[in-house]
Coordinates of C-alpha atoms in Angstrom, one line a residue:
M1 CA -32.1 37.3 84.6
T2 CA -30.5 38.1 81.3
G3 CA -27.0 39.6 82.3
T4 CA -25.3 42.8 81.4
A5 CA -25.2 43.6 77.5
P6 CA -21.7 43.0 76.1
V7 CA -19.6 45.7 74.7
P8 CA -20.7 46.7 71.3
F9 CA -18.5 46.0 68.0
T10 CA -17.1 49.0 66.5
A11 CA -16.8 49.9 62.8
D12 CA -12.9 49.5 63.5
D13 CA -13.8 45.9 64.6
Y14 CA -15.4 45.3 61.5
K15 CA -12.9 47.0 59.3
A16 CA -10.0 44.7 61.2
R17 CA -12.2 41.4 60.2
M18 CA -12.6 42.6 56.7
D19 CA -8.9 43.4 56.1
R20 CA -7.9 40.1 57.7
A21 CA -10.4 38.2 55.6
A22 CA -8.7 40.0 52.4
R23 CA -5.2 39.4 53.4
Q24 CA -6.2 35.6 54.1
A25 CA -7.8 35.3 50.7
A26 CA -4.7 36.8 48.9
D27 CA -2.6 34.3 50.6
A28 CA -4.5 31.6 49.7
G29 CA -4.2 32.5 46.2
L30 CA -7.5 34.1 45.7
A31 CA -8.5 37.1 44.0
G32 CA -11.0 38.1 46.4
L33 CA -14.1 36.9 48.6
L34 CA -17.8 37.2 47.7
V35 CA -19.8 37.4 50.8
A36 CA -23.8 36.8 50.4
P37 CA -26.2 37.5 53.3
G38 CA -25.6 35.0 56.4
P39 CA -23.5 34.5 59.0
D40 CA -20.3 35.5 57.3
L41 CA -21.7 38.8 56.3
V42 CA -22.7 39.7 59.8
W43 CA -19.4 38.8 61.3
L44 CA -17.5 40.8 58.6
T45 CA -20.2 44.1 58.7
G46 CA -22.6 43.8 61.2
Y47 CA -25.2 43.8 58.4
A48 CA -28.2 41.4 58.1
P49 CA -30.6 42.4 55.4
P50 CA -34.1 42.4 56.5
A51 CA -35.2 39.6 54.3
V52 CA -33.1 37.3 52.0
T53 CA -34.7 37.5 48.7
E54 CA -34.0 37.2 45.0
R55 CA -32.2 40.4 44.9
L56 CA -28.7 40.2 45.0
T57 CA -26.8 41.5 48.2
L58 CA -23.2 40.9 47.8
L59 CA -20.1 41.9 49.7
V60 CA -17.0 42.0 47.6
L61 CA -13.4 41.9 49.4
A62 CA -10.1 42.1 47.9
A63 CA -6.6 42.9 49.3
G64 CA -5.4 46.4 48.7
R65 CA -9.0 47.7 47.7
E66 CA -11.6 49.3 49.6
P67 CA -14.6 46.9 50.7
V68 CA -17.9 47.2 48.6
L69 CA -21.2 45.9 49.6
V70 CA -23.5 45.6 46.4
V71 CA -27.2 46.0 47.7
P72 CA -30.7 46.5 46.2
T73 CA -31.8 50.2 46.3
L74 CA -34.6 49.6 48.5
E75 CA -32.3 48.1 51.1
A76 CA -29.5 50.7 51.1
P77 CA -31.0 52.7 53.9
D78 CA -30.6 49.5 56.0
A79 CA -27.1 49.0 54.9
E80 CA -25.9 52.2 55.7
K81 CA -27.0 51.9 59.1
A82 CA -24.8 48.9 60.0
T83 CA -22.2 49.5 62.3
G84 CA -19.7 48.4 59.8
A85 CA -21.2 50.3 56.9
P86 CA -18.2 53.5 57.6
A87 CA -15.5 51.1 56.6
L88 CA -17.0 50.1 53.3
A89 CA -18.5 51.6 50.1
L90 CA -21.9 50.9 49.2
R91 CA -23.1 50.1 45.4
D92 CA -26.7 50.0 45.0
W93 CA -28.8 49.0 42.1
T94 CA -32.4 49.3 41.3
D95 CA -35.2 46.8 40.0
G96 CA -34.5 46.6 36.1
K97 CA -30.9 46.9 36.3
D98 CA -28.4 44.1 36.1
P99 CA -26.8 43.6 39.1
Y100 CA -24.2 41.1 37.7
V101 CA -22.9 43.7 35.3
L102 CA -22.4 46.1 38.5
T103 CA -20.7 43.6 40.5
A104 CA -18.6 42.7 37.3
A105 CA -17.0 45.8 37.3
L106 CA -15.6 45.2 41.0
L107 CA -14.1 41.8 40.0
D108 CA -11.0 40.5 38.2
A109 CA -12.2 38.8 35.1
Q110 CA -10.1 35.8 35.3
G111 CA -10.1 35.9 39.0
R112 CA -10.6 32.5 41.3
F113 CA -12.9 33.9 44.4
G114 CA -13.9 32.4 47.7
V115 CA -17.8 32.4 48.1
S116 CA -19.8 32.1 51.4
D117 CA -21.2 28.5 51.5
N118 CA -24.9 30.1 51.5
A119 CA -24.7 32.1 48.3
W120 CA -27.3 31.2 45.9
A121 CA -27.2 29.3 42.9
L122 CA -28.9 31.8 41.2
H123 CA -26.4 34.7 41.9
L124 CA -23.3 32.8 41.4
L125 CA -24.5 31.6 38.0
G126 CA -25.6 34.9 37.1
L127 CA -21.8 36.3 37.7
Q128 CA -20.4 33.2 35.8
T129 CA -22.3 34.2 32.8
T130 CA -21.4 37.8 33.2
L131 CA -17.7 36.9 33.7
P132 CA -17.0 33.4 31.9
G133 CA -13.2 33.5 33.0
T134 CA -14.0 33.5 36.8
S135 CA -14.1 30.4 39.0
Y136 CA -15.2 30.0 42.5
V137 CA -14.4 28.0 45.7
S138 CA -16.7 27.6 48.9
L139 CA -15.2 29.6 51.9
T140 CA -15.5 26.6 54.0
E141 CA -12.9 24.8 51.7
A142 CA -10.8 27.9 51.1
L143 CA -10.7 29.5 54.1
P144 CA -12.0 27.3 56.9
M145 CA -10.3 29.0 59.9
L146 CA -11.7 32.4 58.9
R147 CA -13.9 32.8 61.9
A148 CA -12.1 30.2 64.1
V149 CA -9.9 32.2 66.3
K150 CA -12.1 34.7 68.6
D151 CA -11.0 37.8 70.0
A152 CA -11.6 38.7 73.5
A153 CA -14.8 40.5 72.9
E154 CA -16.2 37.1 71.2
L155 CA -15.0 34.8 73.9
E156 CA -17.0 36.9 76.4
R157 CA -20.0 36.7 74.3
L158 CA -19.7 32.9 74.1
A159 CA -19.2 32.6 77.8
A160 CA -22.0 34.3 78.5
A161 CA -24.2 32.1 75.9
G162 CA -22.4 29.2 77.9
A163 CA -23.4 30.5 81.2
A164 CA -26.9 31.2 80.0
A165 CA -27.2 27.5 78.6
D166 CA -26.1 26.4 81.9
A167 CA -28.5 28.3 84.0
A168 CA -31.3 26.7 81.7
F169 CA -30.2 23.3 82.5
E170 CA -30.0 24.0 86.4
E171 CA -33.6 24.9 86.0
I172 CA -34.9 22.2 83.8
R173 CA -33.2 19.4 86.0
N174 CA -36.2 20.5 88.6
V175 CA -39.2 20.3 86.5
R176 CA -41.2 17.0 86.2
F177 CA -40.1 14.7 83.4
S178 CA -42.1 11.4 84.0
G179 CA -45.6 11.2 82.4
R180 CA -44.8 14.3 80.2
R181 CA -44.0 14.3 76.3
E182 CA -40.5 14.9 75.2
S183 CA -42.2 18.3 73.3
E184 CA -43.3 19.7 76.4
V185 CA -39.8 19.4 78.4
A186 CA -38.3 20.7 75.0
A187 CA -40.6 23.6 74.9
D188 CA -39.7 24.1 78.7
L189 CA -35.9 24.3 77.6
A190 CA -36.8 26.8 74.8
A191 CA -38.4 29.2 77.1
L192 CA -35.5 29.0 79.7
L193 CA -32.9 29.7 77.0
R194 CA -35.1 32.8 76.1
R195 CA -35.5 33.9 79.9
F196 CA -31.7 33.6 80.3
G197 CA -31.0 36.0 77.1
H198 CA -31.1 33.9 73.9
S199 CA -32.7 35.5 71.1
Q200 CA -32.4 32.4 69.0
V201 CA -33.2 29.1 70.0
D202 CA -31.8 26.5 67.4
F203 CA -32.2 23.0 68.9
T204 CA -33.7 21.5 72.1
I205 CA -33.0 18.0 71.8
V206 CA -35.1 15.6 74.5
A207 CA -34.5 12.3 73.7
S208 CA -36.0 9.8 76.1
G209 CA -35.1 5.8 76.5
P210 CA -34.8 4.2 73.0
N211 CA -34.9 7.6 71.3
G212 CA -31.7 8.5 73.0
A213 CA -29.9 6.2 70.8
N214 CA -30.6 9.0 67.8
P215 CA -27.9 11.6 68.4
H216 CA -30.3 13.9 66.2
H217 CA -33.6 13.0 67.6
E218 CA -36.3 15.4 67.1
A219 CA -38.5 15.9 70.6
G220 CA -41.6 14.1 69.7
D221 CA -44.9 13.0 71.3
R222 CA -43.1 9.9 73.5
R223 CA -44.0 10.1 77.0
I224 CA -41.0 10.0 79.2
E225 CA -41.2 7.2 81.7
R226 CA -39.7 6.4 85.0
G227 CA -36.4 4.5 84.4
D228 CA -35.8 6.4 80.9
M229 CA -32.4 7.8 80.2
V230 CA -33.1 11.3 78.9
V231 CA -30.4 12.9 76.5
L232 CA -31.0 16.9 76.5
D233 CA -28.9 19.0 73.9
F234 CA -29.6 22.6 73.2
G235 CA -28.5 25.8 72.5
G236 CA -28.9 28.8 70.3
L237 CA -27.4 32.4 69.8
R238 CA -27.3 35.0 72.5
D239 CA -26.0 38.6 71.7
G240 CA -25.1 37.0 68.2
Y241 CA -23.1 34.2 69.7
G242 CA -23.6 30.6 70.2
S243 CA -24.4 27.9 72.8
D244 CA -24.5 24.4 72.7
T245 CA -24.5 22.1 75.8
S246 CA -25.6 18.2 76.6
R247 CA -26.3 16.6 79.8
T248 CA -27.9 13.0 80.2
V249 CA -30.2 12.8 83.0
H250 CA -32.1 9.6 84.3
V251 CA -35.8 9.6 85.7
G252 CA -35.4 7.8 88.9
E253 CA -32.6 5.5 90.0
P254 CA -30.5 4.4 87.0
T255 CA -29.3 0.7 86.5
E256 CA -25.6 -0.3 87.2
E257 CA -25.3 -0.6 83.3
E258 CA -27.0 2.8 82.8
R259 CA -24.7 4.4 85.2
R260 CA -21.5 2.5 84.1
V261 CA -22.1 3.8 80.4
H262 CA -22.8 7.2 81.6
D263 CA -19.5 7.2 83.5
L264 CA -17.7 6.2 80.4
V265 CA -18.9 8.8 78.6
R266 CA -17.9 11.2 81.3
E267 CA -14.4 9.7 81.4
A268 CA -14.1 9.9 77.5
Q269 CA -15.5 13.8 77.9
E270 CA -12.8 14.6 80.3
A271 CA -10.3 12.8 78.0
G272 CA -11.3 14.9 75.2
F273 CA -10.9 18.3 77.0
R274 CA -7.4 17.4 78.3
A275 CA -6.2 16.8 75.0
V276 CA -6.9 20.4 74.4
R277 CA -3.5 22.5 73.9
P278 CA -2.2 25.0 71.6
G279 CA -0.5 23.1 68.8
A280 CA -2.5 19.8 69.1
A281 CA -4.3 18.6 66.1
C282 CA -8.1 18.7 66.2
Q283 CA -7.9 15.2 65.5
D284 CA -5.9 14.3 68.9
V285 CA -9.3 15.7 70.7
D286 CA -11.3 13.0 68.9
R287 CA -8.4 10.4 69.5
A288 CA -8.2 10.9 73.3
A289 CA -12.3 10.7 73.6
R290 CA -12.6 7.8 71.1
A291 CA -10.0 5.7 72.9
V292 CA -11.6 5.6 76.1
I293 CA -14.7 4.3 74.4
A294 CA -13.4 2.0 72.5
D295 CA -11.3 0.5 75.1
A296 CA -14.3 -0.2 76.8
G297 CA -15.6 -2.1 74.0
Y298 CA -18.4 0.4 73.1
G299 CA -16.3 1.9 70.4
E300 CA -18.9 1.0 67.4
Y301 CA -21.6 2.8 69.2
F302 CA -19.8 6.4 69.3
I303 CA -21.0 7.2 65.7
H304 CA -20.4 11.1 65.2
R305 CA -17.2 13.3 65.3
T306 CA -16.3 14.5 68.8
G307 CA -17.0 18.2 68.2
H308 CA -17.5 21.1 66.1
G309 CA -16.7 24.8 66.1
I310 CA -19.0 27.5 67.4
G311 CA -19.3 31.2 67.2
V312 CA -21.7 33.2 65.4
T313 CA -23.3 29.9 64.2
T314 CA -23.9 26.9 66.6
H315 CA -21.8 24.6 64.2
E316 CA -18.7 25.9 62.2
P317 CA -15.2 24.7 61.7
P318 CA -12.9 23.7 63.0
Y319 CA -14.4 19.9 63.3
M320 CA -12.6 17.4 66.0
I321 CA -12.5 14.6 63.7
E322 CA -10.2 12.1 62.7
G323 CA -8.1 13.4 59.9
E324 CA -8.4 16.9 60.5
E325 CA -4.8 18.2 61.3
Q326 CA -5.5 21.6 61.9
P327 CA -3.6 22.8 64.6
L328 CA -5.6 24.3 67.4
V329 CA -4.8 28.0 68.4
P330 CA -5.7 30.1 71.4
G331 CA -9.0 31.7 71.0
M332 CA -10.6 28.7 69.0
C333 CA -13.9 27.4 70.5
F334 CA -15.4 24.0 69.9
S335 CA -17.7 21.3 71.5
V336 CA -16.3 18.1 73.1
E337 CA -19.1 15.8 73.1
P338 CA -18.6 12.1 72.7
G339 CA -21.5 9.8 73.1
V340 CA -22.5 6.3 73.4
Y341 CA -25.9 5.1 71.6
L342 CA -27.0 1.5 72.2
P343 CA -29.9 1.0 69.5
G344 CA -33.4 0.3 70.9
R345 CA -32.3 1.0 74.5
F346 CA -30.8 4.6 75.5
G347 CA -28.1 6.8 74.6
V348 CA -25.5 9.1 76.5
R349 CA -23.9 12.4 75.7
I350 CA -22.0 14.7 77.6
E351 CA -21.1 18.1 75.8
D352 CA -19.2 21.3 76.7
I353 CA -17.9 24.2 74.7
V354 CA -14.0 24.7 75.3
T355 CA -11.8 27.5 74.1
V356 CA -8.2 26.8 73.7
T357 CA -6.0 28.8 76.2
E358 CA -2.2 29.9 76.3
D359 CA -1.4 26.7 78.0
G360 CA -4.2 24.3 77.6
G361 CA -8.5 24.5 77.5
R362 CA -11.1 26.4 79.3
R363 CA -14.7 24.8 79.6
L364 CA -17.5 27.8 78.8
N365 CA -20.0 25.3 80.5
D366 CA -19.9 23.9 84.1
T367 CA -23.0 22.2 85.2
E368 CA -22.7 18.7 86.8
R369 CA -21.5 16.2 84.3
G370 CA -22.1 13.0 86.7
M371 CA -25.3 11.4 86.8
V372 CA -28.3 13.6 87.4
T373 CA -31.6 12.1 88.6
V374 CA -35.0 13.8 87.7
D375 CA -38.4 13.2 88.6

């Protein structure tokens, strides 16, 4: 079961995104945006180069000007097929020519530009050499909320990705854990995500027993034993949008302490979710979840932020962390994932993706958050 295909994005959708990005850049005092291959380029144009190489590919956006995509000539036919191509101009360059001279003609020679975070230093330095009067700032710093507020079509894709991850959890809780390696269960999770429609699996954390105290543990050769708490954290991309959910299961019956810690994290996760509402600051979500854990005496064992944004990547702004005063806006999507990690013993994390609604929040994951036992 993979579900129905989503409504495709159109050239008009991509034009609206490019126009909005150019306006936001101007409002931020920038001369424009320079977008290299990666998630920003896909989101803005629908174009993903067949391979990311040393040849310059760059989208140039500036308010009041037609968007221009600079591409190597040998990749121009692929770029022309992108859904967003009718909304921009293509400028191709051949091997042996200087792509930075071509690009420089499109830029304000004294301008300050936002640059996508994954742009190669090779290309940025090439532009600086050609236009020494220009300066640059990362998109995450200049326009952190560029992709943060999702439209209805994006929310539909995120909801479908969340439902697919939930379906994977419902299946994995029925497989045998005891006596198997973490890597084997992780492979099962990856296969389930693909069965339920994911084209890309980004991570399948299976952290058993003491490994659960490491939030980013890589599934390894440890054999899962009866009596282990097991943190499961998994996600990837379905129809171009991300899933990310965590549940903590127990092999056999838990101890009273294990159940108490699990209940505490569930309460903290609920508190974080209830803090989601338009106008609240991102840090309010972190504070709400963290207060529950701190008040129970486990504050030092909650060692990461409460959440991160999600969209065409599984981690992106905004971040639910102390000091982030960005107000929540309807359409934002992010994780709420408090945890407690007891070194050398076990860990617990419970995570849902949540979207901000007009009057609160809506979970995009809805599997059992209470203690689940497995064999």
